Amino acid sequence: MQTVKMSATALRAIMGEAFDGDMYERGRQEAREFFKKYPEKREAKIEEIKRNLEYGVIRGYFGPSYWIGCLCESDFTW
């Protein structure tokens, strides 16, 4: 299987009409809260988010827009 690396912004762009802005914002907000509450778990959570996107692991009703929002927030939250 061939894979490519791309930024969260690029992933968002290629989703086109399938992109869900509300779920993206929810992902950003929940990731921000998690990173602030558990800074020691930040790196492990980012790796989990990347795996979810890379392998299409979507839990419950969270879709790719949610996980892209989480990933985007990781760039801004330290």
GROMACS .gro file of N, CA, C and O in nm, residues 14-57:
model
  176
   14ILE      N    1  -0.868   1.862   0.075
   14ILE     CA    2  -0.906   1.757  -0.019
   14ILE      C    3  -1.041   1.694   0.015
   14ILE      O    4  -1.100   1.627  -0.070
   15MET      N    5  -1.091   1.718   0.135
   15MET     CA    6  -1.222   1.662   0.172
   15MET      C    7  -1.336   1.731   0.097
   15MET      O    8  -1.442   1.672   0.080
   16GLY      N    9  -1.313   1.853   0.054
   16GLY     CA   10  -1.416   1.923  -0.023
   16GLY      C   11  -1.547   1.934   0.052
   16GLY      O   12  -1.552   1.971   0.168
   17GLU      N   13  -1.655   1.897  -0.014
   17GLU     CA   14  -1.789   1.908   0.044
   17GLU      C   15  -1.812   1.810   0.159
   17GLU      O   16  -1.905   1.828   0.237
   18ALA      N   17  -1.730   1.709   0.171
   18ALA     CA   18  -1.745   1.612   0.280
   18ALA      C   19  -1.696   1.668   0.413
   18ALA      O   20  -1.724   1.613   0.519
   19PHE      N   21  -1.624   1.780   0.408
   19PHE     CA   22  -1.572   1.841   0.530
   19PHE      C   23  -1.687   1.894   0.616
   19PHE      O   24  -1.776   1.963   0.567
   20ASP      N   25  -1.684   1.862   0.745
   20ASP     CA   26  -1.787   1.905   0.840
   20ASP      C   27  -1.726   2.007   0.936
   20ASP      O   28  -1.652   1.971   1.028
   21GLY      N   29  -1.756   2.133   0.915
   21GLY     CA   30  -1.699   2.241   0.995
   21GLY      C   31  -1.735   2.232   1.142
   21GLY      O   32  -1.653   2.266   1.229
   22ASP      N   33  -1.856   2.188   1.174
   22ASP     CA   34  -1.897   2.176   1.314
   22ASP      C   35  -1.814   2.069   1.386
   22ASP      O   36  -1.770   2.090   1.500
   23MET      N   37  -1.795   1.955   1.322
   23MET     CA   38  -1.714   1.849   1.385
   23MET      C   39  -1.568   1.890   1.395
   23MET      O   40  -1.500   1.857   1.493
   24TYR      N   41  -1.519   1.964   1.296
   24TYR     CA   42  -1.382   2.016   1.300
   24TYR      C   43  -1.364   2.105   1.424
   24TYR      O   44  -1.268   2.088   1.500
   25GLU      N   45  -1.457   2.197   1.446
   25GLU     CA   46  -1.449   2.287   1.561
   25GLU      C   47  -1.461   2.210   1.691
   25GLU      O   48  -1.391   2.241   1.788
   26ARG      N   49  -1.547   2.111   1.695
   26ARG     CA   50  -1.559   2.029   1.815
   26ARG      C   51  -1.428   1.958   1.845
   26ARG      O   52  -1.383   1.951   1.959
   27GLY      N   53  -1.366   1.903   1.741
   27GLY     CA   54  -1.237   1.837   1.759
   27GLY      C   55  -1.131   1.932   1.812
   27GLY      O   56  -1.054   1.897   1.903
   28ARG      N   57  -1.127   2.053   1.756
   28ARG     CA   58  -1.031   2.153   1.803
   28ARG      C   59  -1.053   2.185   1.951
   28ARG      O   60  -0.959   2.189   2.030
   29GLN      N   61  -1.178   2.209   1.987
   29GLN     CA   62  -1.209   2.247   2.126
   29GLN      C   63  -1.178   2.135   2.224
   29GLN      O   64  -1.119   2.159   2.330
   30GLU      N   65  -1.215   2.014   2.189
   30GLU     CA   66  -1.190   1.901   2.279
   30GLU      C   67  -1.041   1.871   2.290
   30GLU      O   68  -0.993   1.836   2.398
   31ALA      N   69  -0.968   1.886   2.180
   31ALA     CA   70  -0.824   1.865   2.186
   31ALA      C   71  -0.759   1.972   2.273
   31ALA      O   72  -0.671   1.941   2.354
   32ARG      N   73  -0.801   2.097   2.258
   32ARG     CA   74  -0.745   2.206   2.339
   32ARG      C   75  -0.765   2.176   2.487
   32ARG      O   76  -0.672   2.189   2.567
   33GLU      N   77  -0.886   2.136   2.524
   33GLU     CA   78  -0.915   2.104   2.664
   33GLU      C   79  -0.827   1.989   2.713
   33GLU      O   80  -0.774   1.992   2.823
   34PHE      N   81  -0.816   1.885   2.631
   34PHE     CA   82  -0.735   1.769   2.669
   34PHE      C   83  -0.589   1.808   2.687
   34PHE      O   84  -0.527   1.770   2.786
   35PHE      N   85  -0.532   1.881   2.592
   35PHE     CA   86  -0.391   1.919   2.599
   35PHE      C   87  -0.362   2.006   2.720
   35PHE      O   88  -0.255   1.996   2.781
   36LYS      N   89  -0.455   2.093   2.757
   36LYS     CA   90  -0.435   2.178   2.874
   36LYS      C   91  -0.449   2.099   3.004
   36LYS      O   92  -0.377   2.122   3.100
   37LYS      N   93  -0.542   2.006   3.007
   37LYS     CA   94  -0.569   1.928   3.127
   37LYS      C   95  -0.462   1.820   3.150
   37LYS      O   96  -0.426   1.790   3.264
   38TYR      N   97  -0.412   1.761   3.041
   38TYR     CA   98  -0.315   1.652   3.051
   38TYR      C   99  -0.191   1.680   2.964
   38TYR      O  100  -0.166   1.608   2.866
   39PRO      N  101  -0.112   1.779   2.997
   39PRO     CA  102   0.003   1.811   2.911
   39PRO      C  103   0.103   1.696   2.898
   39PRO      O  104   0.170   1.683   2.795
   40GLU      N  105   0.109   1.611   3.000
   40GLU     CA  106   0.203   1.498   2.996
   40GLU      C  107   0.159   1.391   2.896
   40GLU      O  108   0.240   1.307   2.855
   41LYS      N  109   0.034   1.394   2.853
   41LYS     CA  110  -0.018   1.294   2.758
   41LYS      C  111  -0.028   1.350   2.617
   41LYS      O  112  -0.077   1.282   2.527
   42ARG      N  113   0.019   1.472   2.597
   42ARG     CA  114   0.003   1.542   2.469
   42ARG      C  115   0.062   1.463   2.350
   42ARG      O  116  -0.006   1.441   2.251
   43GLU      N  117   0.186   1.423   2.361
   43GLU     CA  118   0.252   1.355   2.249
   43GLU      C  119   0.186   1.222   2.216
   43GLU      O  120   0.168   1.189   2.098
   44ALA      N  121   0.148   1.147   2.317
   44ALA     CA  122   0.081   1.018   2.293
   44ALA      C  123  -0.055   1.041   2.225
   44ALA      O  124  -0.092   0.964   2.135
   45LYS      N  125  -0.126   1.145   2.266
   45LYS     CA  126  -0.256   1.175   2.206
   45LYS      C  127  -0.240   1.216   2.060
   45LYS      O  128  -0.320   1.175   1.974
   46ILE      N  129  -0.138   1.296   2.031
   46ILE     CA  130  -0.114   1.336   1.892
   46ILE      C  131  -0.086   1.214   1.805
   46ILE      O  132  -0.137   1.203   1.693
   47GLU      N  133  -0.009   1.121   1.856
   47GLU     CA  134   0.019   0.999   1.780
   47GLU      C  135  -0.108   0.918   1.757
   47GLU      O  136  -0.129   0.862   1.650
   48GLU      N  137  -0.195   0.913   1.858
   48GLU     CA  138  -0.323   0.844   1.843
   48GLU      C  139  -0.409   0.911   1.735
   48GLU      O  140  -0.469   0.842   1.652
   49ILE      N  141  -0.413   1.041   1.736
   49ILE     CA  142  -0.491   1.116   1.636
   49ILE      C  143  -0.438   1.087   1.496
   49ILE      O  144  -0.515   1.061   1.403
   50LYS      N  145  -0.306   1.090   1.481
   50LYS     CA  146  -0.245   1.061   1.350
   50LYS      C  147  -0.279   0.920   1.303
   50LYS      O  148  -0.311   0.899   1.186
   51ARG      N  149  -0.274   0.825   1.395
   51ARG     CA  150  -0.309   0.685   1.359
   51ARG      C  151  -0.454   0.676   1.316
   51ARG      O  152  -0.488   0.606   1.220
   52ASN      N  153  -0.543   0.744   1.389
   52ASN     CA  154  -0.685   0.741   1.353
   52ASN      C  155  -0.706   0.790   1.211
   52ASN      O  156  -0.784   0.732   1.135
   53LEU      N  157  -0.638   0.897   1.174
   53LEU     CA  158  -0.651   0.950   1.038
   53LEU      C  159  -0.583   0.859   0.935
   53LEU      O  160  -0.639   0.831   0.830
   54GLU      N  161  -0.464   0.812   0.968
   54GLU     CA  162  -0.388   0.730   0.873
   54GLU      C  163  -0.457   0.599   0.841
   54GLU      O  164  -0.461   0.555   0.726
   55TYR      N  165  -0.515   0.535   0.942
   55TYR     CA  166  -0.575   0.404   0.921
   55TYR      C  167  -0.727   0.407   0.912
   55TYR      O  168  -0.792   0.303   0.905
   56GLY      N  169  -0.785   0.527   0.914
   56GLY     CA  170  -0.930   0.538   0.902
   56GLY      C  171  -1.005   0.485   1.022
   56GLY      O  172  -1.118   0.438   1.009
   57VAL      N  173  -0.942   0.490   1.139
   57VAL     CA  174  -1.007   0.444   1.261
   57VAL      C  175  -1.098   0.555   1.309
   57VAL      O  176  -1.054   0.658   1.356
   0.00000   0.00000   0.00000
